PDB file of N, CA and C in Angstrom:
ATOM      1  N   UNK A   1      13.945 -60.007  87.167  1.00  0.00           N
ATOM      2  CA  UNK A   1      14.175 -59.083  88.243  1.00  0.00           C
ATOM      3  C   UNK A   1      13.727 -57.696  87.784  1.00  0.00           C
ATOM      4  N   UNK A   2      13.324 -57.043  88.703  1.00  0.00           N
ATOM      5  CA  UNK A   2      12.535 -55.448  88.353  1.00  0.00           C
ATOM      6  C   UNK A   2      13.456 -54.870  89.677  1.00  0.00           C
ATOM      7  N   UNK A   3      13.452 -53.431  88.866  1.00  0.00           N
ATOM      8  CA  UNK A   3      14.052 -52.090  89.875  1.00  0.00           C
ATOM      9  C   UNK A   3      13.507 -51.037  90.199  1.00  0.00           C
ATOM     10  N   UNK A   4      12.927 -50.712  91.223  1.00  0.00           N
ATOM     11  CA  UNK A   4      12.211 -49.674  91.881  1.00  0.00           C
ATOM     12  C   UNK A   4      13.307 -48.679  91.996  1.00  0.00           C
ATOM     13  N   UNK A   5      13.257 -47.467  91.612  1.00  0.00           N
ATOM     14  CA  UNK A   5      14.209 -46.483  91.621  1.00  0.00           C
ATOM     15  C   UNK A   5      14.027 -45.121  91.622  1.00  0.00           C
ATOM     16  N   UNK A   6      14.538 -44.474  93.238  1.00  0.00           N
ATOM     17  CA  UNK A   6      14.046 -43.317  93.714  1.00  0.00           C
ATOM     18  C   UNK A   6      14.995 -42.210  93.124  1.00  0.00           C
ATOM     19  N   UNK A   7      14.859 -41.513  92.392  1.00  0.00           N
ATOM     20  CA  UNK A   7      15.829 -41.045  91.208  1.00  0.00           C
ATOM     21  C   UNK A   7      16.211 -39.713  92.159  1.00  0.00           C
ATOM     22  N   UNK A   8      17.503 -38.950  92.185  1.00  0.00           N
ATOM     23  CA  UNK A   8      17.777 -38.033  92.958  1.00  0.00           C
ATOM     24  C   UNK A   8      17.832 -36.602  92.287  1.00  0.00           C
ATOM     25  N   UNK A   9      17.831 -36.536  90.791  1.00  0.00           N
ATOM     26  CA  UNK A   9      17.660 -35.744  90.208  1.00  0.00           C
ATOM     27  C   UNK A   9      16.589 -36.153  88.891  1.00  0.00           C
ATOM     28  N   UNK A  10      16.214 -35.447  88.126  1.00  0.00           N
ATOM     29  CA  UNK A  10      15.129 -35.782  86.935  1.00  0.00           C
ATOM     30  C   UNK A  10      16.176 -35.894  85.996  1.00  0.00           C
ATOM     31  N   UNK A  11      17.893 -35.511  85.493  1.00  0.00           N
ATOM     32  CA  UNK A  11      18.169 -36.347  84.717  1.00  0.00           C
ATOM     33  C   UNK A  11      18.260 -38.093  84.461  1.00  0.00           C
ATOM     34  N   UNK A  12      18.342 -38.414  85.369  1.00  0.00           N
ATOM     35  CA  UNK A  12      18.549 -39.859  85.391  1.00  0.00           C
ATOM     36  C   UNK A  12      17.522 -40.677  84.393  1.00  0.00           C
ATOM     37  N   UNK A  13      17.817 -41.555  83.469  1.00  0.00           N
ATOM     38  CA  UNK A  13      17.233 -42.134  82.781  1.00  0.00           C
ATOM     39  C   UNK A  13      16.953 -43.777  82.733  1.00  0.00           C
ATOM     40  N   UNK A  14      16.179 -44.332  82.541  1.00  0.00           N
ATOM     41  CA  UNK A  14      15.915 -45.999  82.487  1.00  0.00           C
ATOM     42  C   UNK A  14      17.501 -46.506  81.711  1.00  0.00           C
ATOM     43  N   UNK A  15      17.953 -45.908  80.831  1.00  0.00           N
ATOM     44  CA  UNK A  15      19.209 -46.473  80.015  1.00  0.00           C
ATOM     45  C   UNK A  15      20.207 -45.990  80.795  1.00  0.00           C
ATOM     46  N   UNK A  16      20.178 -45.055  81.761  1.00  0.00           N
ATOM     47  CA  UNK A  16      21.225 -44.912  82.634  1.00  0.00           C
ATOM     48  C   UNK A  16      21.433 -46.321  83.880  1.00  0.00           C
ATOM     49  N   UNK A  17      20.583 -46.491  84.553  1.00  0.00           N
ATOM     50  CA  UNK A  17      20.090 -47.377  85.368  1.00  0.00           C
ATOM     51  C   UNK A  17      20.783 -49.202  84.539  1.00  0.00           C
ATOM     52  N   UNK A  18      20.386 -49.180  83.118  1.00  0.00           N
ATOM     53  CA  UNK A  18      20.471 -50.398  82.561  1.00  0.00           C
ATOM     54  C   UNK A  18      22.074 -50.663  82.605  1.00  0.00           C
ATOM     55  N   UNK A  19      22.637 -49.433  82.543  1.00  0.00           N
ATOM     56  CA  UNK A  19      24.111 -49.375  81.550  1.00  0.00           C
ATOM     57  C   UNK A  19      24.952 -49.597  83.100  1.00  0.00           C
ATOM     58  N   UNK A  20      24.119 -49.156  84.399  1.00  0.00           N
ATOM     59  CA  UNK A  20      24.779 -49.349  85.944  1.00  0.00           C
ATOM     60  C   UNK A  20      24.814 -50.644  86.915  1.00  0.00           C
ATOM     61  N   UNK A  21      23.731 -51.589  86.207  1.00  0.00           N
ATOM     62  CA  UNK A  21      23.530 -52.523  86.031  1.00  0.00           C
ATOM     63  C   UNK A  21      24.052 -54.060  85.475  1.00  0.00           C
ATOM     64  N   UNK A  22      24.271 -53.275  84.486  1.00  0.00           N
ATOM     65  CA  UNK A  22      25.261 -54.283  83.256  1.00  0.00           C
ATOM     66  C   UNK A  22      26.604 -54.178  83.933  1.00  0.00           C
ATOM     67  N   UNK A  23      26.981 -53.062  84.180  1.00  0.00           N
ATOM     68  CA  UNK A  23      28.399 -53.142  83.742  1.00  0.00           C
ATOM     69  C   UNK A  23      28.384 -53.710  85.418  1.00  0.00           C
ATOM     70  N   UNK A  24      27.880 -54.108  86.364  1.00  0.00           N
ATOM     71  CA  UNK A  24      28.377 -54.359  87.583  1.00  0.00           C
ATOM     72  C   UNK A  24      27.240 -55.560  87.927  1.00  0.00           C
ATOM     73  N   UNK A  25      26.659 -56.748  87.116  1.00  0.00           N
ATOM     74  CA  UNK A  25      26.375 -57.351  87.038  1.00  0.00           C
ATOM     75  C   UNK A  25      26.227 -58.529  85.713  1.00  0.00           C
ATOM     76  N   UNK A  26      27.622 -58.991  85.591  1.00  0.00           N
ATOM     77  CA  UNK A  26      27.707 -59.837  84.557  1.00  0.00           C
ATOM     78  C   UNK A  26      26.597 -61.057  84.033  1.00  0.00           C
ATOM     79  N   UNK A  27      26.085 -62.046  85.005  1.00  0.00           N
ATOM     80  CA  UNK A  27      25.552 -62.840  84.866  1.00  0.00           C
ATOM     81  C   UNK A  27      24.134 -62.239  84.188  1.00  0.00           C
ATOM     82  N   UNK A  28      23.782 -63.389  82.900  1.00  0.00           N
ATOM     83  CA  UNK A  28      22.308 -62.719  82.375  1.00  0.00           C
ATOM     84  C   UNK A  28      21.309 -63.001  83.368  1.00  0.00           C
ATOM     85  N   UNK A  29      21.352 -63.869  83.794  1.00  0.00           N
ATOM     86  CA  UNK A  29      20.119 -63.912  84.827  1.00  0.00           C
ATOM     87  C   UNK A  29      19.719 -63.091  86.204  1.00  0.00           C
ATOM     88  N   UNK A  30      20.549 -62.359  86.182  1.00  0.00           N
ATOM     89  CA  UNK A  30      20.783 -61.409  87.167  1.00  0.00           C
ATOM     90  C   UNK A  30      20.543 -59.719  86.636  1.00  0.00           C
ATOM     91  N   UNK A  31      20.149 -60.127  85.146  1.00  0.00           N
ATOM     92  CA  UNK A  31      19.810 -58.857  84.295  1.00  0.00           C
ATOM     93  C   UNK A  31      18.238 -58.386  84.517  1.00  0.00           C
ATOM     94  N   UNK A  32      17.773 -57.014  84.361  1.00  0.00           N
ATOM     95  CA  UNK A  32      16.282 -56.374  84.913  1.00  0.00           C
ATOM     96  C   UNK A  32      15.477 -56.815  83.358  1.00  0.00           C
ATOM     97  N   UNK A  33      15.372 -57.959  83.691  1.00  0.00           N
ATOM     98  CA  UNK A  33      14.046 -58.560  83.029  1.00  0.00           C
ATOM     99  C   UNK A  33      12.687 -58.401  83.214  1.00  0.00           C
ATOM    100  N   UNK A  34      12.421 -57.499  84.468  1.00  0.00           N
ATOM    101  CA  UNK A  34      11.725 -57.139  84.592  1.00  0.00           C
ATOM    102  C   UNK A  34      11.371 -55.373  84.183  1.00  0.00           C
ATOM    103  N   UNK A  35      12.205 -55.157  84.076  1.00  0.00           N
ATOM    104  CA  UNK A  35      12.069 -53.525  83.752  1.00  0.00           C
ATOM    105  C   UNK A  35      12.747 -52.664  85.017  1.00  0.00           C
ATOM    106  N   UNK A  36      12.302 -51.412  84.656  1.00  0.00           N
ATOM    107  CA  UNK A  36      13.010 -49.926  85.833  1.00  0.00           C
ATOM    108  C   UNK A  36      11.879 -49.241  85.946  1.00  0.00           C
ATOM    109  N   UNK A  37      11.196 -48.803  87.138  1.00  0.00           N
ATOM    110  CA  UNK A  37      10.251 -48.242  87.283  1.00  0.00           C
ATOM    111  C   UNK A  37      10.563 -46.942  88.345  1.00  0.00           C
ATOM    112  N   UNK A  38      10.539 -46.063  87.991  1.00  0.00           N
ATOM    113  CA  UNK A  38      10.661 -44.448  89.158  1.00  0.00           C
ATOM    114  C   UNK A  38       9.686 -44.214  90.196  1.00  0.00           C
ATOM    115  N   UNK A  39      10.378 -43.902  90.930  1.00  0.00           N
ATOM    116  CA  UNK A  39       8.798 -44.325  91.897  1.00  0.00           C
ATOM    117  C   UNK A  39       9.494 -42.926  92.809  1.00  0.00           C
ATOM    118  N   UNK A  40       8.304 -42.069  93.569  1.00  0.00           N
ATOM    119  CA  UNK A  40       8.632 -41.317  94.412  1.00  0.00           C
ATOM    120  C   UNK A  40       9.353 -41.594  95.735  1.00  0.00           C
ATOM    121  N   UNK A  41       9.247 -42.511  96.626  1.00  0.00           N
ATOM    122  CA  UNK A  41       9.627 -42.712  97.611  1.00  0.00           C
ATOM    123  C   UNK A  41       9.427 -44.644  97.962  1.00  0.00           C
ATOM    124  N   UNK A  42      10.052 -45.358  98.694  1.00  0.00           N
ATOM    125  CA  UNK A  42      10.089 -46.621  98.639  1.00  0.00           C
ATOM    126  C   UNK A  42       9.204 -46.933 100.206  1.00  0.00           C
ATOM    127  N   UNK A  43       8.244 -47.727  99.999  1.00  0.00           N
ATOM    128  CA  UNK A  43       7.249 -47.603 100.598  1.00  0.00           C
ATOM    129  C   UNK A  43       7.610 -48.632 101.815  1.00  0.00           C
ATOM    130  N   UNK A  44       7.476 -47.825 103.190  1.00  0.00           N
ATOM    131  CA  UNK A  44       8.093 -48.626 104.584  1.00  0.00           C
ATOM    132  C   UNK A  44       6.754 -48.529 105.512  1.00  0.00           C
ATOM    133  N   UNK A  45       7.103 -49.558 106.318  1.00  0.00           N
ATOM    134  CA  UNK A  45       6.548 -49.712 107.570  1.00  0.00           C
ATOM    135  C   UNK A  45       6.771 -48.518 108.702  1.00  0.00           C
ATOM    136  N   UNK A  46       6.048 -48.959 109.225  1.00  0.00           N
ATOM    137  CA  UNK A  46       6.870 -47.341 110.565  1.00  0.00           C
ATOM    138  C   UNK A  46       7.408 -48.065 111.484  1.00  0.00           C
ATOM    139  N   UNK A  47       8.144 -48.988 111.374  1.00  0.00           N
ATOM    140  CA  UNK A  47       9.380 -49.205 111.890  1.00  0.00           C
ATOM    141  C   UNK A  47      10.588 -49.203 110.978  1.00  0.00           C
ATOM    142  N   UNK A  48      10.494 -48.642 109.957  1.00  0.00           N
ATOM    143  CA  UNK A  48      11.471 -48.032 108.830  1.00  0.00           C
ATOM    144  C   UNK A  48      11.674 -49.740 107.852  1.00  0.00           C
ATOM    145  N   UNK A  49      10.944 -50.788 107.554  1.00  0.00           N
ATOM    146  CA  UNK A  49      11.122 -52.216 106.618  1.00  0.00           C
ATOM    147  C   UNK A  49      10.359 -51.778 105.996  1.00  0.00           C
ATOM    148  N   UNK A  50      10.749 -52.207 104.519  1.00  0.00           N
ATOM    149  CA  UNK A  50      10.517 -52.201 103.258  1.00  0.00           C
ATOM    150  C   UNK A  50       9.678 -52.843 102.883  1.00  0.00           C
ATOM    151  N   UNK A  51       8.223 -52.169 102.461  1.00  0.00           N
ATOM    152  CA  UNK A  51       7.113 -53.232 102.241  1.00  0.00           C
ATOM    153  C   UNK A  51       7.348 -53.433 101.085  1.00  0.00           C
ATOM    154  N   UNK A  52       7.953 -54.838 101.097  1.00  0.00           N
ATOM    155  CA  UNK A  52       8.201 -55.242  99.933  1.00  0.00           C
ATOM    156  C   UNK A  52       7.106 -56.097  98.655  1.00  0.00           C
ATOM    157  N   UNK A  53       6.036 -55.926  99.989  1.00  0.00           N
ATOM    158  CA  UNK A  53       4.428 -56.643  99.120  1.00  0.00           C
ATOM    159  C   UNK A  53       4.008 -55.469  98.265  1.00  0.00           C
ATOM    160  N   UNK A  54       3.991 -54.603  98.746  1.00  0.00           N
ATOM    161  CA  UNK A  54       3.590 -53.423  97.505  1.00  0.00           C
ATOM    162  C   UNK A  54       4.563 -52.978  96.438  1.00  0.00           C
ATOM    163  N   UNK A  55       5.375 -53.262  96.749  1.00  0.00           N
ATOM    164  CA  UNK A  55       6.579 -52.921  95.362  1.00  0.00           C
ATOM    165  C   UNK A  55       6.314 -54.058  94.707  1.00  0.00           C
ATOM    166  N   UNK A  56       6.256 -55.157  94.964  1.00  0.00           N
ATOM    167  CA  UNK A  56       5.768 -56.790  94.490  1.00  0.00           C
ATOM    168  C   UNK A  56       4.383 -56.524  93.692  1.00  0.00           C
ATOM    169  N   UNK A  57       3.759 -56.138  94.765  1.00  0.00           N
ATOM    170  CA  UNK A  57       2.187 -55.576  94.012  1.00  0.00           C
ATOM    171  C   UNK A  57       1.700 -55.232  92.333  1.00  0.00           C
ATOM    172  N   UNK A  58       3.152 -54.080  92.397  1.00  0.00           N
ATOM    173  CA  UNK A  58       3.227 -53.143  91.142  1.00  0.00           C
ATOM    174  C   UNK A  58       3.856 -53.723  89.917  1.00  0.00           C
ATOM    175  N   UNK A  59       4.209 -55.243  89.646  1.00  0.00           N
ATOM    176  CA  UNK A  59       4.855 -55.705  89.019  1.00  0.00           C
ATOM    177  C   UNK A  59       3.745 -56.076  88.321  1.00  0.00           C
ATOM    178  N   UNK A  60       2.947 -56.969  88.860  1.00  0.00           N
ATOM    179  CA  UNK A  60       2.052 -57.595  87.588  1.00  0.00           C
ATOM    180  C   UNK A  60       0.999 -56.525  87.178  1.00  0.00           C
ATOM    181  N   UNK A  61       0.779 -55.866  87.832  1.00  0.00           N
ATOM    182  CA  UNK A  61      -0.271 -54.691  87.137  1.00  0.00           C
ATOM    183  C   UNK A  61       0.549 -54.204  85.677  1.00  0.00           C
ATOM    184  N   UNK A  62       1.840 -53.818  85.926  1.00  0.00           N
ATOM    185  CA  UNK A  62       2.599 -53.365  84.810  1.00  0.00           C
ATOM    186  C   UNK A  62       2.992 -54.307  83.722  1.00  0.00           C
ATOM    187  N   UNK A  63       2.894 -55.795  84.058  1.00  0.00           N
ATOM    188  CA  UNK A  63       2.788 -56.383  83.041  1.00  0.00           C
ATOM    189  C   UNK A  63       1.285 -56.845  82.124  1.00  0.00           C
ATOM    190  N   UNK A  64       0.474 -56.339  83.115  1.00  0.00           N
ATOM    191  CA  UNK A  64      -0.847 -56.498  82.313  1.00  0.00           C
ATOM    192  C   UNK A  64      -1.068 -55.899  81.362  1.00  0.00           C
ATOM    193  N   UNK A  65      -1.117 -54.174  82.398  1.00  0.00           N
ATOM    194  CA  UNK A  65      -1.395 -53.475  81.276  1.00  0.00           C
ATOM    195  C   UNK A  65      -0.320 -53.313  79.712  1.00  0.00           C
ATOM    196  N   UNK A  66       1.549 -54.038  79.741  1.00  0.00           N
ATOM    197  CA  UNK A  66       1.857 -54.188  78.984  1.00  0.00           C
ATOM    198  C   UNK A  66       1.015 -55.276  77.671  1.00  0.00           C
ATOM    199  N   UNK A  67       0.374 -55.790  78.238  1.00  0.00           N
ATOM    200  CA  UNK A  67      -0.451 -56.752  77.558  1.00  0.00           C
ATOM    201  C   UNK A  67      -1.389 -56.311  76.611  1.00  0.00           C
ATOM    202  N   UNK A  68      -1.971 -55.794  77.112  1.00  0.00           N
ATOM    203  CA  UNK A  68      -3.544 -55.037  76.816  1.00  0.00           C
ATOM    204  C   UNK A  68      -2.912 -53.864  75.880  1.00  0.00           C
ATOM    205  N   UNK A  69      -1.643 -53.006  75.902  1.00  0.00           N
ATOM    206  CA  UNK A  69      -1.251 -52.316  75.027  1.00  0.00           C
ATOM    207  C   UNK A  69      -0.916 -53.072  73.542  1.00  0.00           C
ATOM    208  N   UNK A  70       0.006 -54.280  74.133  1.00  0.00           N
ATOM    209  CA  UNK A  70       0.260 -55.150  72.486  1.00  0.00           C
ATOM    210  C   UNK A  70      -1.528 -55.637  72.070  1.00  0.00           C
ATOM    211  N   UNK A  71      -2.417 -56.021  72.887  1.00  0.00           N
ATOM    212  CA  UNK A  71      -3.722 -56.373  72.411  1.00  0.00           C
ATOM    213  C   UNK A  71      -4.483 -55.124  71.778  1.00  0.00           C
ATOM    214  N   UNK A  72      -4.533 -53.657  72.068  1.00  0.00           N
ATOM    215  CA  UNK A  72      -4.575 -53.644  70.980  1.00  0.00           C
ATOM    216  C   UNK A  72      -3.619 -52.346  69.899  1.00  0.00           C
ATOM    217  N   UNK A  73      -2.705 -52.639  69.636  1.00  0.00           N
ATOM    218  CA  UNK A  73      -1.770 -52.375  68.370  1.00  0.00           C
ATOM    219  C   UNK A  73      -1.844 -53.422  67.739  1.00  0.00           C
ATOM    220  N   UNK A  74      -2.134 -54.471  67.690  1.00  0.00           N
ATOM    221  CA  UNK A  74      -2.381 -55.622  66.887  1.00  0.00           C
ATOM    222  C   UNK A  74      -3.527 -55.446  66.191  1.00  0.00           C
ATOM    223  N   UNK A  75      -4.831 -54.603  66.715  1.00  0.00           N
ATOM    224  CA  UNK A  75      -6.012 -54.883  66.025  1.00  0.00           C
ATOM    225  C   UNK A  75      -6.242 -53.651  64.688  1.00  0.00           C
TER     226      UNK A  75
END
């Protein structure tokens, strides 16, 4: 699971988010295995629904390029 998160002030941190998470979601599989990503605004239709294909979108790009970073620190 991944979290799109429209932050309301610039303190807010990814370990803040994790620790709000945890403590109000016990089960591990229900844990952000996917990561926390900040995003400016949550991207709608103009009938105010949640395009949820483009937040979907942004998931595997971010695991690619996690990829391509371990490919190369390895070399």
């Amino acid at each position: 699971m991944s979290a799109f998160v429209v932050p309301f002030d610039d303190a807010l941190t990814t370990e803040d988010v994790k620790l709000y998470i945890q403590d109000r979601l016990k089960e591990s599989y229900k844990q952000l295995n996917g990561g926390i990503e900040f995003i400016e605004k949550i991207p709608r239709s103009p009938y105010g629904h949640v395009l949820r294909d483009e937040l979907a979108s942004r998931i595997p790009r971010r695991e690619k390029e996690k990829e391509v970073e371990v490919e190369m620190n390895s070399e």
